[in-house]
Structures are given as structure tokens and as C-alpha cells.
């Protein structure tokens, strides 16, 4: 199963903390993680293997959206910072729209991500 992870700058530490809390479940379920570039750099420090795309503002969100449309990505965790502006908002909206179009679970906060993680085998 492929999980895409993305976190805005103000949420990267929260994403890393979430992944560390769920490290064993991710490993035990053979979850393949892809991430936008900068988020991926943070995640690599946890010991989880991650395939990095471009950074979000440089096209990483669009790369992940394409994987959703191709049926490669099964779940997306995108910890968004709703209190900040983001120059790549059109790409973010596209990713969220494609998750809806292709019925791919999308968590935008740790509470929702926890519910999705709890339903892994």
C-alpha cells in the first residue's frame, strides 16, 4: 500500500511526531511512503524509508496528485496549515479534488490520519 505524506512547514514536526507514534504499524503493514521533498527530508530522519518527490511549491503536490489519478497512491496524509498562505494553493486544491474524484482517503490532520491508520491490518 502506498501512502503519500505532505506537511506544510508549520506542520512538519507534527507529521514526524505522528509517524513516530505509528512507526510499528506502518512497518508491520509494509506501507510504502512517498512524500514531497522537504517533508521527505524530515521523515527520513525517523528511520522510515521514503521516496521523495519535488518539494510542494516546485511541483511535488502535483506529482502526488498524478499518482492518485494513476491509482498508485492509496491514501494521502496532508497536514495543512490553514492559518498561513501558500503560493502553491492551486496544486493543493487539485490534489484534494483528485482524492475525491478517485475516492482516495485524505487526512488533513492527525485526528483523521489516526482513524485511517487504525484501519490498517
PDB file of C-alpha atoms in Angstrom:
ATOM      1  CA  UNK A   1       0.000   0.000   0.000  1.00  0.00           C
ATOM      2  CA  UNK A   2       1.312   3.450  -0.931  1.00  0.00           C
ATOM      3  CA  UNK A   3       0.834   6.332   1.489  1.00  0.00           C
ATOM      4  CA  UNK A   4       1.626   9.899   0.405  1.00  0.00           C
ATOM      5  CA  UNK A   5       2.620  12.331   3.124  1.00  0.00           C
ATOM      6  CA  UNK A   6       2.802  16.080   2.834  1.00  0.00           C
ATOM      7  CA  UNK A   7       3.083  18.710   5.554  1.00  0.00           C
ATOM      8  CA  UNK A   8       3.220  22.472   5.371  1.00  0.00           C
ATOM      9  CA  UNK A   9       6.233  23.988   7.132  1.00  0.00           C
ATOM     10  CA  UNK A  10       4.266  24.727  10.295  1.00  0.00           C
ATOM     11  CA  UNK A  11       3.076  21.104  10.435  1.00  0.00           C
ATOM     12  CA  UNK A  12       6.240  19.139   9.594  1.00  0.00           C
ATOM     13  CA  UNK A  13       7.125  18.448  13.242  1.00  0.00           C
ATOM     14  CA  UNK A  14       3.553  17.297  13.836  1.00  0.00           C
ATOM     15  CA  UNK A  15       3.817  14.912  10.871  1.00  0.00           C
ATOM     16  CA  UNK A  16       7.113  13.473  12.099  1.00  0.00           C
ATOM     17  CA  UNK A  17       5.655  13.019  15.580  1.00  0.00           C
ATOM     18  CA  UNK A  18       2.599  11.281  14.125  1.00  0.00           C
ATOM     19  CA  UNK A  19       4.741   8.926  12.035  1.00  0.00           C
ATOM     20  CA  UNK A  20       6.938   8.069  15.014  1.00  0.00           C
ATOM     21  CA  UNK A  21       3.858   7.240  17.099  1.00  0.00           C
ATOM     22  CA  UNK A  22       2.696   4.916  14.307  1.00  0.00           C
ATOM     23  CA  UNK A  23       6.108   3.628  13.199  1.00  0.00           C
ATOM     24  CA  UNK A  24       5.437  -0.041  14.032  1.00  0.00           C
ATOM     25  CA  UNK A  25       2.023  -0.112  12.362  1.00  0.00           C
ATOM     26  CA  UNK A  26       3.467   1.408   9.182  1.00  0.00           C
ATOM     27  CA  UNK A  27       6.368  -1.056   9.147  1.00  0.00           C
ATOM     28  CA  UNK A  28       4.232  -4.093  10.008  1.00  0.00           C
ATOM     29  CA  UNK A  29       1.774  -3.322   7.205  1.00  0.00           C
ATOM     30  CA  UNK A  30       4.506  -2.834   4.605  1.00  0.00           C
ATOM     31  CA  UNK A  31       3.348   0.710   3.870  1.00  0.00           C
ATOM     32  CA  UNK A  32       5.382   2.330   1.105  1.00  0.00           C
ATOM     33  CA  UNK A  33       5.734   6.053   1.829  1.00  0.00           C
ATOM     34  CA  UNK A  34       6.101   8.775  -0.754  1.00  0.00           C
ATOM     35  CA  UNK A  35       6.435  12.421   0.216  1.00  0.00           C
ATOM     36  CA  UNK A  36       7.036  15.860  -1.109  1.00  0.00           C
ATOM     37  CA  UNK A  37      10.736  16.668  -0.970  1.00  0.00           C
ATOM     38  CA  UNK A  38      11.078  18.765   2.157  1.00  0.00           C
ATOM     39  CA  UNK A  39       8.618  16.668   4.146  1.00  0.00           C
ATOM     40  CA  UNK A  40      10.508  13.600   2.954  1.00  0.00           C
ATOM     41  CA  UNK A  41      13.773  15.004   4.301  1.00  0.00           C
ATOM     42  CA  UNK A  42      12.194  15.293   7.746  1.00  0.00           C
ATOM     43  CA  UNK A  43      10.678  11.809   7.563  1.00  0.00           C
ATOM     44  CA  UNK A  44      13.962  10.156   6.580  1.00  0.00           C
ATOM     45  CA  UNK A  45      15.302  11.177   9.987  1.00  0.00           C
ATOM     46  CA  UNK A  46      12.713   8.893  11.657  1.00  0.00           C
ATOM     47  CA  UNK A  47      14.236   5.808  10.054  1.00  0.00           C
ATOM     48  CA  UNK A  48      11.282   5.256   7.739  1.00  0.00           C
ATOM     49  CA  UNK A  49      12.099   4.650   4.108  1.00  0.00           C
ATOM     50  CA  UNK A  50      10.548   7.317   1.889  1.00  0.00           C
ATOM     51  CA  UNK A  51      10.522   8.045  -1.824  1.00  0.00           C
ATOM     52  CA  UNK A  52      10.815  11.795  -2.276  1.00  0.00           C
ATOM     53  CA  UNK A  53       9.142  13.849  -4.959  1.00  0.00           C
ATOM     54  CA  UNK A  54       9.834  17.523  -5.635  1.00  0.00           C
ATOM     55  CA  UNK A  55       9.063  19.996  -2.865  1.00  0.00           C
ATOM     56  CA  UNK A  56       5.411  21.045  -2.813  1.00  0.00           C
ATOM     57  CA  UNK A  57       5.855  24.551  -4.242  1.00  0.00           C
ATOM     58  CA  UNK A  58       8.081  23.159  -7.006  1.00  0.00           C
ATOM     59  CA  UNK A  59       5.563  20.552  -8.190  1.00  0.00           C
ATOM     60  CA  UNK A  60       5.610  17.797  -5.568  1.00  0.00           C
ATOM     61  CA  UNK A  61       1.911  18.194  -4.769  1.00  0.00           C
ATOM     62  CA  UNK A  62       1.158  17.823  -8.488  1.00  0.00           C
ATOM     63  CA  UNK A  63       3.379  14.730  -8.735  1.00  0.00           C
ATOM     64  CA  UNK A  64       1.483  13.094  -5.890  1.00  0.00           C
ATOM     65  CA  UNK A  65      -1.844  14.139  -7.441  1.00  0.00           C
ATOM     66  CA  UNK A  66      -0.779  12.370 -10.637  1.00  0.00           C
ATOM     67  CA  UNK A  67      -0.027   9.185  -8.662  1.00  0.00           C
ATOM     68  CA  UNK A  68      -3.504   9.390  -7.118  1.00  0.00           C
ATOM     69  CA  UNK A  69      -5.047   9.684 -10.602  1.00  0.00           C
ATOM     70  CA  UNK A  70      -2.936   6.750 -11.841  1.00  0.00           C
ATOM     71  CA  UNK A  71      -4.172   4.543  -8.994  1.00  0.00           C
ATOM     72  CA  UNK A  72      -0.710   4.195  -7.434  1.00  0.00           C
ATOM     73  CA  UNK A  73      -1.346   6.096  -4.195  1.00  0.00           C
ATOM     74  CA  UNK A  74      -3.889   4.532  -1.837  1.00  0.00           C
ATOM     75  CA  UNK A  75      -4.000   7.108   0.960  1.00  0.00           C
ATOM     76  CA  UNK A  76      -2.853  10.714   1.487  1.00  0.00           C
ATOM     77  CA  UNK A  77      -1.922  12.435   4.737  1.00  0.00           C
ATOM     78  CA  UNK A  78      -1.612  16.162   4.081  1.00  0.00           C
ATOM     79  CA  UNK A  79      -1.172  18.074   7.323  1.00  0.00           C
ATOM     80  CA  UNK A  80      -2.163  21.538   6.131  1.00  0.00           C
ATOM     81  CA  UNK A  81      -1.551  24.814   7.909  1.00  0.00           C
ATOM     82  CA  UNK A  82      -4.903  26.584   7.478  1.00  0.00           C
ATOM     83  CA  UNK A  83      -3.593  29.783   9.071  1.00  0.00           C
ATOM     84  CA  UNK A  84      -0.896  30.542   6.512  1.00  0.00           C
ATOM     85  CA  UNK A  85      -0.824  31.427   2.815  1.00  0.00           C
ATOM     86  CA  UNK A  86       0.658  29.003   0.336  1.00  0.00           C
ATOM     87  CA  UNK A  87       1.762  30.017  -3.161  1.00  0.00           C
ATOM     88  CA  UNK A  88       1.018  26.525  -4.491  1.00  0.00           C
ATOM     89  CA  UNK A  89      -2.628  26.533  -3.356  1.00  0.00           C
ATOM     90  CA  UNK A  90      -3.876  25.569  -6.854  1.00  0.00           C
ATOM     91  CA  UNK A  91      -1.793  22.375  -6.692  1.00  0.00           C
ATOM     92  CA  UNK A  92      -3.127  21.641  -3.201  1.00  0.00           C
ATOM     93  CA  UNK A  93      -6.698  22.091  -4.403  1.00  0.00           C
ATOM     94  CA  UNK A  94      -6.006  19.813  -7.377  1.00  0.00           C
ATOM     95  CA  UNK A  95      -4.621  17.078  -5.102  1.00  0.00           C
ATOM     96  CA  UNK A  96      -7.618  17.285  -2.800  1.00  0.00           C
ATOM     97  CA  UNK A  97     -10.026  17.244  -5.747  1.00  0.00           C
ATOM     98  CA  UNK A  98      -8.349  14.176  -7.251  1.00  0.00           C
ATOM     99  CA  UNK A  99      -8.547  12.351  -3.925  1.00  0.00           C
ATOM    100  CA  UNK A 100     -12.300  12.973  -4.059  1.00  0.00           C
ATOM    101  CA  UNK A 101     -12.572  12.006  -7.739  1.00  0.00           C
ATOM    102  CA  UNK A 102     -10.706   8.723  -7.222  1.00  0.00           C
ATOM    103  CA  UNK A 103     -12.139   8.009  -3.752  1.00  0.00           C
ATOM    104  CA  UNK A 104      -8.710   8.047  -2.088  1.00  0.00           C
ATOM    105  CA  UNK A 105      -8.766   8.630   1.681  1.00  0.00           C
ATOM    106  CA  UNK A 106      -7.319  12.044   2.572  1.00  0.00           C
ATOM    107  CA  UNK A 107      -6.428  13.126   6.104  1.00  0.00           C
ATOM    108  CA  UNK A 108      -5.606  16.779   6.664  1.00  0.00           C
ATOM    109  CA  UNK A 109      -4.946  16.489  10.405  1.00  0.00           C
ATOM    110  CA  UNK A 110      -3.597  13.913  12.891  1.00  0.00           C
ATOM    111  CA  UNK A 111      -7.062  13.010  14.254  1.00  0.00           C
ATOM    112  CA  UNK A 112      -8.277  11.865  10.837  1.00  0.00           C
ATOM    113  CA  UNK A 113      -4.944  10.233   9.995  1.00  0.00           C
ATOM    114  CA  UNK A 114      -5.194   8.211  13.232  1.00  0.00           C
ATOM    115  CA  UNK A 115      -8.598   6.880  12.204  1.00  0.00           C
ATOM    116  CA  UNK A 116      -7.180   5.780   8.851  1.00  0.00           C
ATOM    117  CA  UNK A 117      -4.044   4.214  10.386  1.00  0.00           C
ATOM    118  CA  UNK A 118      -6.200   2.295  12.882  1.00  0.00           C
ATOM    119  CA  UNK A 119      -7.912   0.551   9.964  1.00  0.00           C
ATOM    120  CA  UNK A 120      -4.718  -0.955   8.590  1.00  0.00           C
ATOM    121  CA  UNK A 121      -4.455  -4.707   9.139  1.00  0.00           C
TER     122      UNK A 121
END
